[in-house]
mmCIF file of C-alpha atoms in Angstrom:
data_model
loop_
_atom_site.group_PDB
_atom_site.id
_atom_site.type_symbol
_atom_site.label_atom_id
_atom_site.label_comp_id
_atom_site.label_asym_id
_atom_site.label_seq_id
_atom_site.Cartn_x
_atom_site.Cartn_y
_atom_site.Cartn_z
ATOM 1 C CA MET A 15 42.079 -42.187 55.211
ATOM 2 C CA ASN A 16 40.109 -42.954 58.394
ATOM 3 C CA PHE A 17 41.145 -45.169 61.628
ATOM 4 C CA LYS A 18 39.240 -48.525 60.167
ATOM 5 C CA GLN A 19 41.055 -47.906 56.428
ATOM 6 C CA LEU A 20 44.542 -47.623 58.740
ATOM 7 C CA HIS A 21 43.847 -51.437 59.802
ATOM 8 C CA GLN A 22 43.604 -52.634 55.962
ATOM 9 C CA GLN A 23 47.120 -52.000 54.586
ATOM 10 C CA ASP A 24 49.302 -54.150 53.582
ATOM 11 C CA ASP A 25 52.428 -52.460 55.906
ATOM 12 C CA ALA A 26 50.745 -53.249 59.782
ATOM 13 C CA LEU A 27 49.785 -49.234 61.746
ATOM 14 C CA LEU A 28 51.902 -48.701 63.999
ATOM 15 C CA LEU A 29 49.976 -46.998 67.082
ATOM 16 C CA CYS A 30 51.779 -44.457 69.248
ATOM 17 C CA ASN A 31 50.690 -45.515 72.991
ATOM 18 C CA VAL A 32 50.710 -42.017 74.642
ATOM 19 C CA TRP A 33 49.253 -40.666 78.218
ATOM 20 C CA ASP A 34 49.805 -37.290 78.407
ATOM 21 C CA VAL A 35 49.912 -34.177 76.490
ATOM 22 C CA THR A 36 53.501 -34.145 75.478
ATOM 23 C CA SER A 37 53.577 -37.789 74.352
ATOM 24 C CA ALA A 38 50.512 -37.518 71.997
ATOM 25 C CA LYS A 39 52.511 -33.828 70.229
ATOM 26 C CA GLN A 40 55.314 -35.802 69.939
ATOM 27 C CA ALA A 41 53.906 -38.352 67.784
ATOM 28 C CA GLN A 42 52.091 -35.951 65.792
ATOM 29 C CA ALA A 43 55.432 -33.957 64.781
ATOM 30 C CA LEU A 44 57.337 -37.464 64.315
ATOM 31 C CA GLY A 45 54.229 -38.162 61.723
ATOM 32 C CA PHE A 46 52.634 -40.958 63.275
ATOM 33 C CA LYS A 47 49.396 -41.755 61.654
ATOM 34 C CA ALA A 48 46.922 -42.466 65.101
ATOM 35 C CA ILE A 49 47.645 -42.871 68.987
ATOM 36 C CA GLY A 50 46.044 -44.667 71.401
ATOM 37 C CA THR A 51 46.565 -44.283 75.315
ATOM 38 C CA SER A 52 48.248 -46.827 77.303
ATOM 39 C CA SER A 53 45.573 -47.306 80.561
ATOM 40 C CA ALA A 54 48.574 -48.632 82.217
ATOM 41 C CA ALA A 55 51.026 -45.910 81.364
ATOM 42 C CA ILE A 56 47.839 -43.417 82.441
ATOM 43 C CA ALA A 57 47.393 -45.251 85.968
ATOM 44 C CA THR A 58 51.220 -45.352 86.541
ATOM 45 C CA SER A 59 51.587 -41.562 85.707
ATOM 46 C CA LEU A 60 48.791 -40.660 87.806
ATOM 47 C CA GLY A 61 49.826 -43.178 90.762
ATOM 48 C CA TYR A 62 47.152 -45.384 90.169
ATOM 49 C CA GLN A 63 47.874 -49.494 89.566
ATOM 50 C CA ASP A 64 46.637 -51.062 86.270
ATOM 51 C CA GLY A 65 43.130 -52.240 86.057
ATOM 52 C CA GLU A 66 40.560 -49.130 86.668
ATOM 53 C CA ALA A 67 41.951 -48.601 89.708
ATOM 54 C CA MET A 68 41.127 -45.148 88.841
ATOM 55 C CA ASP A 69 37.842 -43.729 87.921
ATOM 56 C CA PHE A 70 35.851 -43.050 84.417
ATOM 57 C CA ALA A 71 36.140 -39.508 84.973
ATOM 58 C CA THR A 72 39.620 -39.422 85.785
ATOM 59 C CA LEU A 73 40.261 -41.217 82.275
ATOM 60 C CA ARG A 74 37.635 -38.390 80.508
ATOM 61 C CA PHE A 75 39.743 -35.480 81.659
ATOM 62 C CA MET A 76 43.287 -37.202 80.499
ATOM 63 C CA VAL A 77 41.583 -38.122 77.232
ATOM 64 C CA GLU A 78 39.888 -34.675 76.875
ATOM 65 C CA ARG A 79 43.199 -32.560 77.180
ATOM 66 C CA ILE A 80 45.001 -35.754 74.501
ATOM 67 C CA ALA A 81 42.702 -35.163 72.439
ATOM 68 C CA ASN A 82 42.207 -31.332 72.710
ATOM 69 C CA ASN A 83 45.687 -31.274 71.599
ATOM 70 C CA THR A 84 46.280 -33.769 68.580
ATOM 71 C CA SER A 85 44.751 -33.517 65.378
ATOM 72 C CA LEU A 86 45.963 -37.591 64.911
ATOM 73 C CA PRO A 87 42.712 -40.391 65.448
ATOM 74 C CA LEU A 88 42.931 -41.135 69.288
ATOM 75 C CA SER A 89 42.175 -43.909 70.769
ATOM 76 C CA VAL A 90 40.987 -45.202 73.727
ATOM 77 C CA ASP A 91 41.851 -47.851 76.315
ATOM 78 C CA ILE A 92 38.928 -48.519 78.541
ATOM 79 C CA GLU A 93 40.222 -51.342 80.139
ATOM 80 C CA ALA A 94 37.226 -53.863 80.778
ATOM 81 C CA GLY A 95 34.935 -50.959 80.193
ATOM 82 C CA PHE A 96 34.599 -49.309 83.987
ATOM 83 C CA SER A 97 31.451 -51.240 84.540
ATOM 84 C CA GLU A 98 29.899 -54.822 83.961
ATOM 85 C CA ASN A 99 26.777 -53.009 82.536
ATOM 86 C CA PRO A 100 26.404 -52.690 78.787
ATOM 87 C CA LEU A 101 24.518 -50.023 79.310
ATOM 88 C CA VAL A 102 27.016 -48.080 81.026
ATOM 89 C CA VAL A 103 29.617 -49.183 78.825
ATOM 90 C CA VAL A 104 27.921 -47.634 76.066
ATOM 91 C CA GLN A 105 27.649 -44.157 78.432
ATOM 92 C CA HIS A 106 31.586 -44.127 78.514
ATOM 93 C CA ILE A 107 32.005 -44.803 74.797
ATOM 94 C CA LYS A 108 29.105 -42.584 73.762
ATOM 95 C CA THR A 109 31.548 -40.028 76.225
ATOM 96 C CA LEU A 110 34.783 -40.580 74.469
ATOM 97 C CA VAL A 111 33.390 -40.279 70.897
ATOM 98 C CA GLU A 112 32.339 -36.691 71.904
ATOM 99 C CA LEU A 113 35.101 -35.861 72.470
ATOM 100 C CA GLY A 114 36.662 -37.196 69.406
ATOM 101 C CA VAL A 115 37.425 -40.645 70.161
ATOM 102 C CA VAL A 116 37.698 -43.312 66.922
ATOM 103 C CA GLY A 117 38.072 -46.528 68.548
ATOM 104 C CA VAL A 118 38.076 -47.758 71.992
ATOM 105 C CA ASN A 119 39.996 -51.364 73.465
ATOM 106 C CA ILE A 120 37.958 -53.564 75.714
ATOM 107 C CA GLU A 121 39.769 -56.258 77.251
ATOM 108 C CA ASP A 122 38.237 -60.072 78.984
ATOM 109 C CA SER A 123 40.166 -60.033 81.461
ATOM 110 C CA VAL A 124 39.321 -57.779 85.298
ATOM 111 C CA VAL A 125 42.196 -57.634 88.335
ATOM 112 C CA THR A 126 40.947 -58.151 91.457
ATOM 113 C CA HIS A 127 42.853 -55.492 93.593
ATOM 114 C CA SER A 128 42.702 -57.079 96.975
ATOM 115 C CA THR A 129 44.931 -59.879 95.927
ATOM 116 C CA ASN A 130 46.832 -57.983 92.842
ATOM 117 C CA THR A 131 45.588 -60.695 90.452
ATOM 118 C CA ARG A 132 44.242 -60.803 86.641
ATOM 119 C CA SER A 133 42.064 -63.498 85.185
ATOM 120 C CA LEU A 134 39.940 -64.163 82.363
ATOM 121 C CA VAL A 135 36.602 -63.508 81.946
ATOM 122 C CA ASP A 136 34.010 -66.304 80.800
ATOM 123 C CA SER A 137 34.505 -65.930 77.460
ATOM 124 C CA GLU A 138 30.783 -66.617 76.553
ATOM 125 C CA LEU A 139 29.529 -63.622 78.522
ATOM 126 C CA PHE A 140 31.932 -61.410 78.130
ATOM 127 C CA ALA A 141 30.912 -62.361 74.472
ATOM 128 C CA GLN A 142 27.245 -61.510 74.689
ATOM 129 C CA ARG A 143 27.950 -58.632 76.791
ATOM 130 C CA LEU A 144 30.406 -57.278 73.848
ATOM 131 C CA GLU A 145 26.872 -57.929 71.443
ATOM 132 C CA HIS A 146 25.085 -56.497 73.621
ATOM 133 C CA ILE A 147 27.424 -53.136 73.603
ATOM 134 C CA SER A 148 27.701 -53.399 69.753
ATOM 135 C CA MET A 149 23.901 -53.360 69.137
ATOM 136 C CA LEU A 150 22.879 -50.603 71.705
ATOM 137 C CA LEU A 151 26.407 -48.344 69.554
ATOM 138 C CA LYS A 152 24.990 -49.064 66.120
ATOM 139 C CA GLU A 153 21.501 -48.197 66.930
ATOM 140 C CA GLN A 154 22.273 -45.130 68.838
ATOM 141 C CA GLY A 155 24.266 -44.098 65.571
ATOM 142 C CA VAL A 156 27.750 -44.467 67.511
ATOM 143 C CA ASP A 157 30.497 -45.019 64.551
ATOM 144 C CA VAL A 158 33.776 -46.431 66.670
ATOM 145 C CA PHE A 159 36.260 -49.046 66.032
ATOM 146 C CA ILE A 160 35.970 -51.737 68.589
ATOM 147 C CA ASN A 161 39.303 -53.580 69.230
ATOM 148 C CA VAL A 162 38.943 -56.146 71.896
ATOM 149 C CA ARG A 163 41.883 -57.578 73.639
ATOM 150 C CA THR A 164 41.764 -60.853 74.859
ATOM 151 C CA ASP A 165 44.534 -61.959 77.345
ATOM 152 C CA PRO A 166 45.486 -66.034 77.101
ATOM 153 C CA PHE A 167 48.728 -65.026 76.283
ATOM 154 C CA LEU A 168 49.509 -62.221 78.809
ATOM 155 C CA LEU A 169 48.279 -64.199 81.694
ATOM 156 C CA ASN A 170 50.951 -67.022 79.972
ATOM 157 C CA LEU A 171 48.237 -69.943 80.232
ATOM 158 C CA ASP A 172 49.429 -73.484 78.960
ATOM 159 C CA ASN A 173 46.374 -73.663 76.365
ATOM 160 C CA ALA A 174 47.026 -69.602 74.994
ATOM 161 C CA LEU A 175 46.534 -70.854 71.189
ATOM 162 C CA GLU A 176 43.857 -72.948 72.115
ATOM 163 C CA GLU A 177 42.107 -70.514 74.235
ATOM 164 C CA THR A 178 43.243 -67.766 71.765
ATOM 165 C CA LEU A 179 41.475 -69.296 68.815
ATOM 166 C CA SER A 180 38.336 -70.289 70.083
ATOM 167 C CA ARG A 181 37.735 -66.450 71.537
ATOM 168 C CA LEU A 182 38.693 -64.980 68.406
ATOM 169 C CA VAL A 183 35.102 -66.605 66.744
ATOM 170 C CA ARG A 184 33.463 -65.444 69.464
ATOM 171 C CA TYR A 185 34.228 -61.978 68.885
ATOM 172 C CA GLN A 186 33.656 -61.671 65.884
ATOM 173 C CA ALA A 187 30.663 -62.927 65.656
ATOM 174 C CA ALA A 188 29.911 -60.707 68.296
ATOM 175 C CA GLY A 189 30.812 -57.660 66.695
ATOM 176 C CA ALA A 190 34.057 -56.939 67.231
ATOM 177 C CA ASN A 191 36.307 -54.718 64.760
ATOM 178 C CA GLY A 192 39.585 -55.779 65.842
ATOM 179 C CA ILE A 193 41.470 -58.436 67.961
ATOM 180 C CA PHE A 194 44.074 -57.541 70.214
ATOM 181 C CA ILE A 195 46.504 -60.147 71.559
ATOM 182 C CA PRO A 196 48.981 -58.193 73.955
ATOM 183 C CA CYS A 197 52.511 -60.702 74.870
ATOM 184 C CA ILE A 198 51.918 -62.946 71.719
ATOM 185 C CA THR A 199 55.079 -63.521 69.783
ATOM 186 C CA GLU A 200 55.590 -66.732 68.393
ATOM 187 C CA GLN A 201 55.514 -66.345 64.361
ATOM 188 C CA SER A 202 53.518 -69.982 63.963
ATOM 189 C CA ASP A 203 50.793 -68.607 66.940
ATOM 190 C CA ILE A 204 50.746 -65.633 64.648
ATOM 191 C CA SER A 205 49.927 -66.228 61.599
ATOM 192 C CA ALA A 206 47.148 -69.212 62.948
ATOM 193 C CA CYS A 207 45.276 -66.079 64.905
ATOM 194 C CA VAL A 208 45.739 -64.536 61.650
ATOM 195 C CA ALA A 209 44.349 -66.962 59.446
ATOM 196 C CA SER A 210 41.658 -67.832 62.019
ATOM 197 C CA THR A 211 39.351 -64.257 61.242
ATOM 198 C CA SER A 212 38.549 -62.132 58.670
ATOM 199 C CA LEU A 213 39.365 -59.399 61.492
ATOM 200 C CA PRO A 214 42.322 -56.883 61.783
ATOM 201 C CA ILE A 215 44.849 -58.418 64.453
ATOM 202 C CA ASN A 216 47.061 -56.529 66.707
ATOM 203 C CA VAL A 217 50.012 -57.260 68.616
ATOM 204 C CA MET A 218 51.964 -55.081 71.084
ATOM 205 C CA CYS A 219 55.945 -54.763 71.945
ATOM 206 C CA MET A 220 57.816 -57.792 73.180
ATOM 207 C CA PRO A 221 61.250 -58.119 73.591
ATOM 208 C CA GLN A 222 61.235 -61.385 71.534
ATOM 209 C CA LEU A 223 58.897 -59.865 69.011
ATOM 210 C CA VAL A 224 60.050 -59.913 65.238
ATOM 211 C CA ASP A 225 60.485 -56.680 63.040
ATOM 212 C CA PHE A 226 57.357 -54.777 62.008
ATOM 213 C CA GLU A 227 58.104 -55.406 58.230
ATOM 214 C CA THR A 228 57.881 -59.575 59.203
ATOM 215 C CA LEU A 229 54.737 -58.751 61.389
ATOM 216 C CA SER A 230 53.456 -57.201 58.333
ATOM 217 C CA ALA A 231 53.873 -59.922 56.028
ATOM 218 C CA LEU A 232 52.318 -62.318 58.312
ATOM 219 C CA GLY A 233 49.746 -60.581 57.837
ATOM 220 C CA VAL A 234 49.606 -58.339 61.037
ATOM 221 C CA LYS A 235 47.584 -54.981 60.791
ATOM 222 C CA ARG A 236 48.135 -52.650 63.635
ATOM 223 C CA ILE A 237 51.107 -53.122 66.290
ATOM 224 C CA SER A 238 50.877 -51.569 69.401
ATOM 225 C CA MET A 239 53.771 -49.923 72.490
ATOM 226 C CA GLY A 240 52.011 -50.661 74.822
ATOM 227 C CA SER A 241 53.601 -49.119 78.482
ATOM 228 C CA PHE A 242 56.826 -50.210 77.690
ATOM 229 C CA LEU A 243 57.995 -47.068 76.152
ATOM 230 C CA HIS A 244 56.738 -45.056 79.269
ATOM 231 C CA GLU A 245 58.216 -47.077 81.998
ATOM 232 C CA LYS A 246 61.625 -46.691 80.040
ATOM 233 C CA LEU A 247 61.646 -42.670 80.061
ATOM 234 C CA ALA A 248 60.628 -43.020 84.062
ATOM 235 C CA LYS A 249 63.960 -45.493 84.106
ATOM 236 C CA GLU A 250 65.895 -42.901 82.452
ATOM 237 C CA CYS A 251 64.350 -39.897 84.385
ATOM 238 C CA HIS A 252 65.732 -42.058 87.689
ATOM 239 C CA HIS A 253 68.923 -41.948 85.712
ATOM 240 C CA HIS A 254 68.672 -38.079 85.440
ATOM 241 C CA PHE A 255 67.673 -37.140 88.988
ATOM 242 C CA LYS A 256 70.092 -39.716 90.544
ATOM 243 C CA THR A 257 72.796 -37.926 87.952
ATOM 244 C CA VAL A 258 72.062 -34.366 89.673
ATOM 245 C CA LEU A 259 71.764 -35.535 93.441
ATOM 246 C CA GLU A 260 75.189 -37.034 92.567
ATOM 247 C CA GLN A 261 77.138 -34.483 90.754
ATOM 248 C CA GLN A 262 75.807 -31.547 93.179
ATOM 249 C CA SER A 263 75.127 -29.452 90.001
ATOM 250 C CA PHE A 264 73.396 -29.627 86.844
ATOM 251 C CA THR A 265 75.251 -29.706 83.981
ATOM 252 C CA SER A 266 74.089 -32.814 83.536
ATOM 253 C CA VAL A 267 70.860 -31.733 82.587
ATOM 254 C CA PHE A 268 72.331 -29.126 79.909
ATOM 255 C CA SER A 269 74.490 -31.647 78.321
ATOM 256 C CA ASP A 270 73.904 -34.246 75.651
ATOM 257 C CA ALA A 271 75.756 -36.810 76.642
#
């Protein structure tokens, strides 16, 4: 079953978000059907802020290492594309596809690092850019699943549902293959988004999110982990380092407790 077909099943595709070779190998060993990079997790692990603070060459290196060590379908988070120029974004995508990548995430918000703020891009301008990217990829025979991330819920807008529904329509017309709505949790909001498009809807790990069976029943087709598991592991690493420091021995390292 190819990557696009994995988005058309009755049960939503649980995508394992990874950040290095070890996490990718663990996902494959556990039987996940597909993996996707977490931009935030990769950035944090390399000492960068999320939001394209690292350059595309660094992302390419990490993707190549992951792709060379797993046979699972791999989707890559390219954030806002690492360029405002559609020609450059297409070249980035082609580079990743040549490494074996089958899907990309591209988002409609950008981070201003001088103020450490994230803001939405105008939906019409983003749709025009997306349409240009989709057209160029098709002309060049590049087959890749474009998952568009739209961020009204992530930014906690007062009119998040209304703004998301408006953007869904535009992005579908512009050539998106799927829609990712991080931070959406209310079942009524999820149902409204599913009903507004024929594209597969992707949601993300959140404390208030319902279980996977319920999400599948609502019509969700893809579930992502984001960077939350990476953050949890970082906290566990802190705990283990602290224990060694406090106990002044390595006993805890070899304990199952």
